[in-house]
Coordinates of C-alpha atoms and ligand atoms in Angstrom, one line a residue:
X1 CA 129.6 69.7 69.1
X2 CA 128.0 71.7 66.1
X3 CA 125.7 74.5 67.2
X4 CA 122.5 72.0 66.1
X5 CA 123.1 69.2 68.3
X6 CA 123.8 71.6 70.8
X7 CA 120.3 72.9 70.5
X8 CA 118.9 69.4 70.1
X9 CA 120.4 68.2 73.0
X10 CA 118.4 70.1 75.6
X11 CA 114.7 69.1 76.5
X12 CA 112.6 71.1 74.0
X13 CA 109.7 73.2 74.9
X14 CA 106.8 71.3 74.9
X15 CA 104.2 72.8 71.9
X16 CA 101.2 74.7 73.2
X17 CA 98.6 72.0 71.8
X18 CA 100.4 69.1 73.6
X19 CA 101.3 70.8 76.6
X20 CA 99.6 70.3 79.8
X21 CA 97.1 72.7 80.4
X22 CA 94.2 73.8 82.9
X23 CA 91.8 77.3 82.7
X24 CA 93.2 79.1 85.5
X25 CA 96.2 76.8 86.4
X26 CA 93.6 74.8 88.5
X27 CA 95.7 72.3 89.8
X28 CA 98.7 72.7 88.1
X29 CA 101.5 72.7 90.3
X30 CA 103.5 76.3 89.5
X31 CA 106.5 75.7 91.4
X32 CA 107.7 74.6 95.0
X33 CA 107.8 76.1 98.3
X34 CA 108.6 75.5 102.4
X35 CA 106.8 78.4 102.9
X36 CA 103.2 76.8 103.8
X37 CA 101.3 73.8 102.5
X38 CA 97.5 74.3 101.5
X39 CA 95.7 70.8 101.7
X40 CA 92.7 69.9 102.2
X41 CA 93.4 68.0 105.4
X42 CA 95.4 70.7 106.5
X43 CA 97.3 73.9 106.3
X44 CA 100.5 74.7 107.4
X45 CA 103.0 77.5 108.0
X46 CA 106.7 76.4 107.5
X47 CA 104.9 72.7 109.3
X48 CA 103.1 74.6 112.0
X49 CA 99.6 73.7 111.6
X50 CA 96.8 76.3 111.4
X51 CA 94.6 75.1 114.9
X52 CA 97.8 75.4 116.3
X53 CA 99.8 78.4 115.6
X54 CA 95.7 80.4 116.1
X55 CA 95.5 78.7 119.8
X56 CA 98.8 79.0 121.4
X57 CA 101.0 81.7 118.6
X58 CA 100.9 85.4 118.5
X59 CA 101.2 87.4 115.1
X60 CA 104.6 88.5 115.4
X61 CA 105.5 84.7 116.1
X62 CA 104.1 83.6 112.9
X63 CA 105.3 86.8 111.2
X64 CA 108.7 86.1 112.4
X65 CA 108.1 82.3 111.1
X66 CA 107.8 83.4 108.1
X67 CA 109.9 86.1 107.1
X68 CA 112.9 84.8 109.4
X69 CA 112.0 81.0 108.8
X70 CA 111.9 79.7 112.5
X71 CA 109.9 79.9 115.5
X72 CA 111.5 82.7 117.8
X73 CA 113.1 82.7 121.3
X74 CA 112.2 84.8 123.5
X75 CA 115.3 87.1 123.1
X76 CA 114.4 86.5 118.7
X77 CA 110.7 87.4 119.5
X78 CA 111.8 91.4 122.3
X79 CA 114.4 91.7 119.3
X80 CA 111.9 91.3 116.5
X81 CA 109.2 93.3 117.9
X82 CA 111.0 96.3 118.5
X83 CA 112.6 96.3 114.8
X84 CA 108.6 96.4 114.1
X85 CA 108.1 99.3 116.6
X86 CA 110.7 100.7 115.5
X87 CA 109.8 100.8 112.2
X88 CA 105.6 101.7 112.4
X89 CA 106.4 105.8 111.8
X90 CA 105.9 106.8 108.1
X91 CA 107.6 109.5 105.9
X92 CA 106.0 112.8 105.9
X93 CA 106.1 112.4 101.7
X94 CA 103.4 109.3 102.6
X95 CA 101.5 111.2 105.2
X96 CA 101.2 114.2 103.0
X97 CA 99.8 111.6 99.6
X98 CA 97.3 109.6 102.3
X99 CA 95.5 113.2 103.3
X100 CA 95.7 114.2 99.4
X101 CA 94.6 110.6 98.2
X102 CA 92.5 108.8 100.7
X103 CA 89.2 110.7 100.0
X104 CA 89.3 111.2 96.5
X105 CA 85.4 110.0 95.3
X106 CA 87.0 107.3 93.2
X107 CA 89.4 106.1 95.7
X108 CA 88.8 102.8 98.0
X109 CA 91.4 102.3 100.8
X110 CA 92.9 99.0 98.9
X111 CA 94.0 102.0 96.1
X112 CA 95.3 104.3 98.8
X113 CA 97.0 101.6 100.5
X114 CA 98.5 100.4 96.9
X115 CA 99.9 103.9 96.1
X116 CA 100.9 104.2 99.3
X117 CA 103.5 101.2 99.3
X118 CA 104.6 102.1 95.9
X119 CA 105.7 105.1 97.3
X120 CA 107.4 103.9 100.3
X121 CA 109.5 102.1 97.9
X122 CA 111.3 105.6 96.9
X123 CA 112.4 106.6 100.3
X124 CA 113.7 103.0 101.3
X125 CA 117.1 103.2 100.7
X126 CA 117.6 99.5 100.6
X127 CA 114.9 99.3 97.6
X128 CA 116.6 98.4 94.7
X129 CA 118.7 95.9 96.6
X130 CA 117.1 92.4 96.2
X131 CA 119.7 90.4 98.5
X132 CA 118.7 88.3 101.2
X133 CA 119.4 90.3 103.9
X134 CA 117.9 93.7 102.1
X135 CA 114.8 91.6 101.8
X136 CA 114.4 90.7 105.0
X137 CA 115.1 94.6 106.1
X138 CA 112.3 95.8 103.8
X139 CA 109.9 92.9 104.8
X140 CA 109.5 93.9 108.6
X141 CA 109.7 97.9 107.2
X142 CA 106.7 96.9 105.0
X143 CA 105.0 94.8 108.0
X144 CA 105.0 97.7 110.3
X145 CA 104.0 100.9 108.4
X146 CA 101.4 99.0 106.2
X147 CA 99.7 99.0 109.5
X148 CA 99.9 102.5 110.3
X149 CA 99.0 103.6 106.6
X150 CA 95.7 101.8 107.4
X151 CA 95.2 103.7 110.4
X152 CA 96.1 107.0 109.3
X153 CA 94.3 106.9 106.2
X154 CA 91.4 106.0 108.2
X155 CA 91.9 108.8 110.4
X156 CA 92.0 111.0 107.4
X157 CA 88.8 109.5 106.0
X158 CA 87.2 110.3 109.3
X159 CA 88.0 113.6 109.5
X160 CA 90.5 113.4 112.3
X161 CA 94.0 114.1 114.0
X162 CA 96.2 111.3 112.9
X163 CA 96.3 108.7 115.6
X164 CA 100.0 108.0 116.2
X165 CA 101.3 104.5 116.8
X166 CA 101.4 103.0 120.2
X167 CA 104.5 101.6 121.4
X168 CA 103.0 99.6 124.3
X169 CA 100.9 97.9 122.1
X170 CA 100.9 94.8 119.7
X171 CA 100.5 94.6 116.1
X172 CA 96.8 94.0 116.0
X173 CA 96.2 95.7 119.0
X174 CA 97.9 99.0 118.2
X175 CA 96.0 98.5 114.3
X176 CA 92.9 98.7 116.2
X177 CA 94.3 102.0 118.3
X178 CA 95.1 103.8 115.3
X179 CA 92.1 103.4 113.8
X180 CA 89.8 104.1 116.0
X181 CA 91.6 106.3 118.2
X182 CA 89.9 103.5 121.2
X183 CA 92.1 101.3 123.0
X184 CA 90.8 97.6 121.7
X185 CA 89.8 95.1 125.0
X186 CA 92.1 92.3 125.2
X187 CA 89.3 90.4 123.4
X188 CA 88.8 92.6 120.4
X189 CA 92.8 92.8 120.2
X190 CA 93.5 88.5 120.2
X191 CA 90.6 88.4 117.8
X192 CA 92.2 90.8 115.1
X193 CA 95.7 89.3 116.0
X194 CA 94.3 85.5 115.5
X195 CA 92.3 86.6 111.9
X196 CA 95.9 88.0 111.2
X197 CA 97.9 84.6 111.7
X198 CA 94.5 83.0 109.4
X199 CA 95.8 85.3 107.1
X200 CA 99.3 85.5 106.9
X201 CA 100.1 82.9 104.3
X202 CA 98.2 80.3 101.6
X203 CA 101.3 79.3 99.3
X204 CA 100.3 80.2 95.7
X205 CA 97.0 82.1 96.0
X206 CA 96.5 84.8 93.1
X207 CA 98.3 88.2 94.8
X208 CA 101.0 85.7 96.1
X209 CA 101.5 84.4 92.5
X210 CA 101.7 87.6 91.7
X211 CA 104.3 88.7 93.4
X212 CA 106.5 85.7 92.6
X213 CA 106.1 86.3 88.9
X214 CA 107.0 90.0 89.4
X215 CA 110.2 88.8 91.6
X216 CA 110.8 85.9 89.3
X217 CA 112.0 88.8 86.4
X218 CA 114.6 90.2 89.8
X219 CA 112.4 93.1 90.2
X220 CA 111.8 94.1 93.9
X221 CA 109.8 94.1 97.0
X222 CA 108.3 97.2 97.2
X223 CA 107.3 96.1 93.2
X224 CA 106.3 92.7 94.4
X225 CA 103.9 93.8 97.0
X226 CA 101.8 96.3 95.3
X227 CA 101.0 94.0 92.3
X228 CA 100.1 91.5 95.2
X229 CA 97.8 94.3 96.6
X230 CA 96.3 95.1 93.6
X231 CA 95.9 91.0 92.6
X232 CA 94.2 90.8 96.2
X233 CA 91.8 93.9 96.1
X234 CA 89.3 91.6 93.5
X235 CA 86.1 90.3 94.6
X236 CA 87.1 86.5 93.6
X237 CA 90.3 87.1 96.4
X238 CA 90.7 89.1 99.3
X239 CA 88.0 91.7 98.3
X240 CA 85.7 89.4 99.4
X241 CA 85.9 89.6 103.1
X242 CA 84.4 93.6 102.0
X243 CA 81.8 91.8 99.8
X244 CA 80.7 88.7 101.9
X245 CA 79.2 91.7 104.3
X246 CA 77.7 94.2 102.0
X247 CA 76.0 91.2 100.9
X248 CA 75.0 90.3 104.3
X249 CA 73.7 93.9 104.7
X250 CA 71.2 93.0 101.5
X251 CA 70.0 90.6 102.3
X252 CA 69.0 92.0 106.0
X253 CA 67.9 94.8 104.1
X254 CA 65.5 92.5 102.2
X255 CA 63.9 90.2 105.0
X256 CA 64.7 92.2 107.9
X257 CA 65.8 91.0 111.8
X258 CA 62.5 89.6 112.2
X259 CA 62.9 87.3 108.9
X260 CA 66.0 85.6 110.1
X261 CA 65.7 81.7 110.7
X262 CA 62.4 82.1 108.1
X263 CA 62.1 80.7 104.5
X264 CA 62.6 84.6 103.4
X265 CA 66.2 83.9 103.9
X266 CA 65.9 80.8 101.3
X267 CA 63.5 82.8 98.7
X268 CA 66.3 86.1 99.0
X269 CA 69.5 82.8 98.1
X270 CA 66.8 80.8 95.9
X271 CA 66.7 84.2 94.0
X272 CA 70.4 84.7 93.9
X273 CA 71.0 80.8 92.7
X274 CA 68.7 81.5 90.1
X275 CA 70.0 84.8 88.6
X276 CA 73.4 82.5 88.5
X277 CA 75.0 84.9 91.3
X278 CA 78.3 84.0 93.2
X279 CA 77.8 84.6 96.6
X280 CA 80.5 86.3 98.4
X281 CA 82.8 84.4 101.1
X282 CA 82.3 80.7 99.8
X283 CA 84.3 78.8 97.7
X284 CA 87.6 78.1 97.1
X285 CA 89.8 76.7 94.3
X286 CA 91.6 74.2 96.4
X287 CA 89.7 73.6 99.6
X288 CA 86.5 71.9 98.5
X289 CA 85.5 69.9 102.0
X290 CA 85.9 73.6 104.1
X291 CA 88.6 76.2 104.5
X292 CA 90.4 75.1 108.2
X293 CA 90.5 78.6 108.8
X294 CA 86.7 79.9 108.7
X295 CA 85.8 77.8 111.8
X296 CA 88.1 79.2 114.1
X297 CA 87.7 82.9 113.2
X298 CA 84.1 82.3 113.2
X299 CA 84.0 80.6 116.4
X300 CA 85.7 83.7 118.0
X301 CA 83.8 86.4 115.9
X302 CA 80.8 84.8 117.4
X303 CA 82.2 85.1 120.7
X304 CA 82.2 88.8 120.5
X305 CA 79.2 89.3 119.3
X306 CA 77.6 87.4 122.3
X307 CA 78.6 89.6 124.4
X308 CA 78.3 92.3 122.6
X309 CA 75.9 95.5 123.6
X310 CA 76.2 97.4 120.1
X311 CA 74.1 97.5 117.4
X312 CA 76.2 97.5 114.0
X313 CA 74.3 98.7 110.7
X314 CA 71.3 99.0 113.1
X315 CA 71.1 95.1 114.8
X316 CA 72.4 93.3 117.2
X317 CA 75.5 91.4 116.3
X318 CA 74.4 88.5 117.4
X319 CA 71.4 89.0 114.7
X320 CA 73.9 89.7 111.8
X321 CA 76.3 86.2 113.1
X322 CA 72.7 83.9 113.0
X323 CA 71.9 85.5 109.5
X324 CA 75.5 84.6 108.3
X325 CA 74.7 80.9 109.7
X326 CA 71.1 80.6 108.4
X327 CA 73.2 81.7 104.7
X328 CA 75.8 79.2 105.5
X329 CA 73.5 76.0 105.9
X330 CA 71.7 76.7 102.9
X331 CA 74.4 77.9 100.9
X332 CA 75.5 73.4 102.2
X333 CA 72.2 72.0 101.7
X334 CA 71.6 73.3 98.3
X335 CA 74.8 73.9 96.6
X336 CA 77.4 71.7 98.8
X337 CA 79.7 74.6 98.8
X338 CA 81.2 76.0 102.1
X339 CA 82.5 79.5 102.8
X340 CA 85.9 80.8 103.3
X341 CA 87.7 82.7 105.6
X342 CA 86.4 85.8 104.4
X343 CA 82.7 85.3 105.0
X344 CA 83.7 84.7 109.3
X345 CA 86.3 87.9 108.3
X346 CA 83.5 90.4 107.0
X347 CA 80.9 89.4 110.2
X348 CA 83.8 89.9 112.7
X349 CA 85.2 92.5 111.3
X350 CA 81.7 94.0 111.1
X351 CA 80.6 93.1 115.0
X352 CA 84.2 94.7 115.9
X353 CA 82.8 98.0 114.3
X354 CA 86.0 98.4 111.9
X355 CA 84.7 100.0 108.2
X356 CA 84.2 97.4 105.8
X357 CA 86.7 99.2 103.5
X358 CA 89.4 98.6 105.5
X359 CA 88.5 94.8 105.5
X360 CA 90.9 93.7 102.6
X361 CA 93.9 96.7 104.1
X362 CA 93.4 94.9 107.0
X363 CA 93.9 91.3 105.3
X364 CA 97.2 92.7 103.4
X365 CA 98.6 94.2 107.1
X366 CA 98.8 90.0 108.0
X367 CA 99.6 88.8 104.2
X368 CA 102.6 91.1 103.5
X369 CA 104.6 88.5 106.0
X370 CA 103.2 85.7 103.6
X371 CA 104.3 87.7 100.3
X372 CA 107.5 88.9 101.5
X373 CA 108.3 85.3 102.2
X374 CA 107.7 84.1 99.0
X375 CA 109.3 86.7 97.4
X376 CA 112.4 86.2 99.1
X377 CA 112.2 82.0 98.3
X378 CA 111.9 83.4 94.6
X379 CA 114.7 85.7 94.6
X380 CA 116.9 82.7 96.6
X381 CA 116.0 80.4 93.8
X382 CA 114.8 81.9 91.3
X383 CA 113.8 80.9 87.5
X384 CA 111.9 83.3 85.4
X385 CA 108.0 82.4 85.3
X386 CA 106.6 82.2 82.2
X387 CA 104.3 79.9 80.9
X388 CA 103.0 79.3 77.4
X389 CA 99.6 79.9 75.7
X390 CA 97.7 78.0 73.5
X391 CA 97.0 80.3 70.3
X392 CA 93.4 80.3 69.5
X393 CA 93.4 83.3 67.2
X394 CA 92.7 84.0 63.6
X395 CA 94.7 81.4 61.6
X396 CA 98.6 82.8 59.6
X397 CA 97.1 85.6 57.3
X398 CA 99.0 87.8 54.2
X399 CA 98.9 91.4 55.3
Ligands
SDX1 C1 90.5 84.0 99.0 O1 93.4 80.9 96.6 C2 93.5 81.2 97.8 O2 94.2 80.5 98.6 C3 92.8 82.4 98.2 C4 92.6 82.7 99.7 C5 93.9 83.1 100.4 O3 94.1 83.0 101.6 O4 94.8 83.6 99.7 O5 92.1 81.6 100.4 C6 91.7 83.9 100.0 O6 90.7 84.6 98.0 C7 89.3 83.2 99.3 C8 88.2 83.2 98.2 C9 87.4 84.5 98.2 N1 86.5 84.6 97.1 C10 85.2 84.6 97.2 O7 84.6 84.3 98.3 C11 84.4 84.9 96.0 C12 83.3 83.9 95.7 N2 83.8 82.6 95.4 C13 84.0 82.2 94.1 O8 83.7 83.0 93.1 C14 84.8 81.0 93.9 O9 84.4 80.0 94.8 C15 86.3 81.1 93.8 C16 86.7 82.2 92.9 C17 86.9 81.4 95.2 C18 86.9 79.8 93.4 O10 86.5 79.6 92.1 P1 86.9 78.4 91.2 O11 87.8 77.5 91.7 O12 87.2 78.9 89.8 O13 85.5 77.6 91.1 P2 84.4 77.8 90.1 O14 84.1 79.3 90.0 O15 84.8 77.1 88.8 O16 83.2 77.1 90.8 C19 82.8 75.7 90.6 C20 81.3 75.7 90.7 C21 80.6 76.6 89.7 O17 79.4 76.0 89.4 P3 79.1 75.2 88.0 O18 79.4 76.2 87.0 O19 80.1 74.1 88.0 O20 77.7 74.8 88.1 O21 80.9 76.1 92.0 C22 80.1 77.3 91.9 C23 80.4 77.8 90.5 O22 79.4 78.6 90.0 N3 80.5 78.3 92.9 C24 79.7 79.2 93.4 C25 80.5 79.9 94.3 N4 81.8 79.3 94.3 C26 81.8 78.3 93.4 N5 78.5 79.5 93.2 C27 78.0 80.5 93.9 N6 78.7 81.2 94.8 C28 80.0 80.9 95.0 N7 80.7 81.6 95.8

């Protein structure tokens, strides 16, 4: 066979104009996974589904689900656990760039926590390595000192003694600790650890298609994750859980706790429809009947703040949950759009007294399980991703 039928013989690349094509790969399926499946009748985690794995699974369950690939035993789940444990302490070289970094006046905790796991890639000594088992090794480092960056940095945002990592306690439950320096209530602590499993995974969501592409070109992990942290940090992803309540917070600003339940709330969104403005925590590219997962963390958010005696940003929580429902119904009525997990996120988040900063950190403490999954199904069986573009630029012109 001559060198041109060689060439002719394989498929040929399709030319941009007649290739399939769709702004924003909307519905264009990029690839395959058995990591999860997002539907709009469901979504699953490696076939658990969602209602279940938040009633009757802990974090490190799904976490092990996903980076392992199978629920654990028991003896799997005491084994797993104390690799995490083992793993939550950071390098002093981390430490050192968190009390340098984290208050610098242009810095959010999303950049500190970037840098942050950037760095950790040069003291891993499995970092270059992108083998299975190496993987897996830096996955569970990266699941337990992502959490403690959060906390320390907060510390050193606040001012105070870094709060070191309790053994005793759970991954959401010693996240809490660390931050706050306050051991959580068993309430506070399964409400963080469900809104983690909500979290953990959505198959091919921006900062997870992110760090496919980046692993699809056999770079690594540490790589991987912080382009998926810096893909997640925007306002149209994972920044919104941060954005859904600074919003909230205007528009309580505007009408007040006495205008709640009144047509001010509809003149403040009336306003906001008008001026064309997206409104933070609703939407979503694939779920258009409801995201399964805002329900359930709203459900338990609201439980908290039932009970609860404080007053955060100055009103009840209570207040701030029937503000975020008042938005919600009219948000349905008038535009037929529902919110996401992140608008329950930012009002539980908010009622739980954590910083809105550390909203999105907290979201990549319970995504890095998802990422590092996906990264390792890339680098298992991986082709290069690369798509085409169609040229719409000035037309062939002599220089
Ligand atoms: C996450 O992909 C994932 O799986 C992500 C995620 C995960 O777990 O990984 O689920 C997490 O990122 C949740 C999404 C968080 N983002 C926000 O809450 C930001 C606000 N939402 C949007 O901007 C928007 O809904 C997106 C970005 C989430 C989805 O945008 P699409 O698919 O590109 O939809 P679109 O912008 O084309 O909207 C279609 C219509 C438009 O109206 P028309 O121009 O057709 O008249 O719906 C309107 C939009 O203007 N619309 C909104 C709106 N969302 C859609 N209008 C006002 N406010 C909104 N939030």
């Amino acid at each position: 066979m001559n060198a041109v039928s060689a060439a002719s013989s394989k498929p040929s690349t399709p030319s941009a104009t007649a290739a399939p094509k769709s702004a924003g790969l909307e519905g264009i399926i990029a690839g395959q996974t058995a990591v999860g499946a997002v539907t709009q009748g469901q979504l699953l985690y490696r076939g658990y589904e969602i209602h279940d794995l938040a009633q009757n699974a802990t974090f490190e369950e799904v976490a092990h689900v996903l980076l392992v690939g199978h629920k654990p035993s028991a003896a799997e789940l005491g084994a797993f656990k104390a690799e995490i444990v083992a793993e939550r302490a950071l390098p002093e070289l981390v430490i050192d760039t968190l009390r340098k970094t984290a208050r610098l006046p242009n810095t959010v905790p999303m950049d500190t926590l970037r840098s942050a796991v950037s760095l950790l890639a040069h003291l891993d000594p499995d970092c270059q390595d992108v083998s299975p088992a190496a993987n897996l090794r830096k996955s569970k480092r990266l699941l337990a000192k992502i959490a403690t960056i959060i906390g320390h940095m907060q510390n050193v945002i606040d001012g105070r003694d870094l709060v070191k990592p309790d053994p005793s306690l759970d991954h959401a439950a010693n996240l809490l600790w660390m931050m706050t320096g306050k051991k959580p209530t068993s309430e506070q602590a399964r409400v963080l650890d469900v809104s983690l499993i909500l979290y953990a995974e959505h198959d091919f969501n921006a900062s997870t298609f992110t760090a496919r592409t980046i692993a699809g070109t056999l770079s690594d992990l540490h790589g991987a994750v912080t382009g998926a942290i810096a893909a997640l940090k925007g306002p149209l992803h994972g920044g919104a859980n941060e954005m859904a309540m600074e919003m909230l917070k205007e528009i309580m600003k505007d009408v007040g706790e006495a205008g709640i339940g009144t047509a001010k709330v509809d003149q403040w969104m009336d306003k906001a429809f008008a001026e064309k403005r997206k409104l933070m925590g609703f939407g979503h590219r694939v779920y258009k009947n409801g995201d399964h997962r805002a329900p359930i963390l709203h459900k338990l958010g609201r439980g908290i703040a039932e009970k609860d005696t404080g007053n955060p940003g100055g009103h009840p929580a209570l207040a701030w949950f029937r503000l975020g429902e008042q938005v919600q119904k009219i948000m349905l009525d008038k535009k037929q759009i529902h919110p996401n997990v992140d608008f329950p996120c930012g009002l539980t988040y908010f009622t739980m007294g954590i910083p809105v900063p550390q909203y999105t950190p907290i979201f990549v403490a319970s995504r890095i399980t998802g990422w590092a999954a996906h990264v390792m199904e890339q680098h298992a069986n991986n082709r290069l991703i690369r798509p085409i573009a169609e040229y719409v630029g000035r037309p062939q012109t002599k220089w």
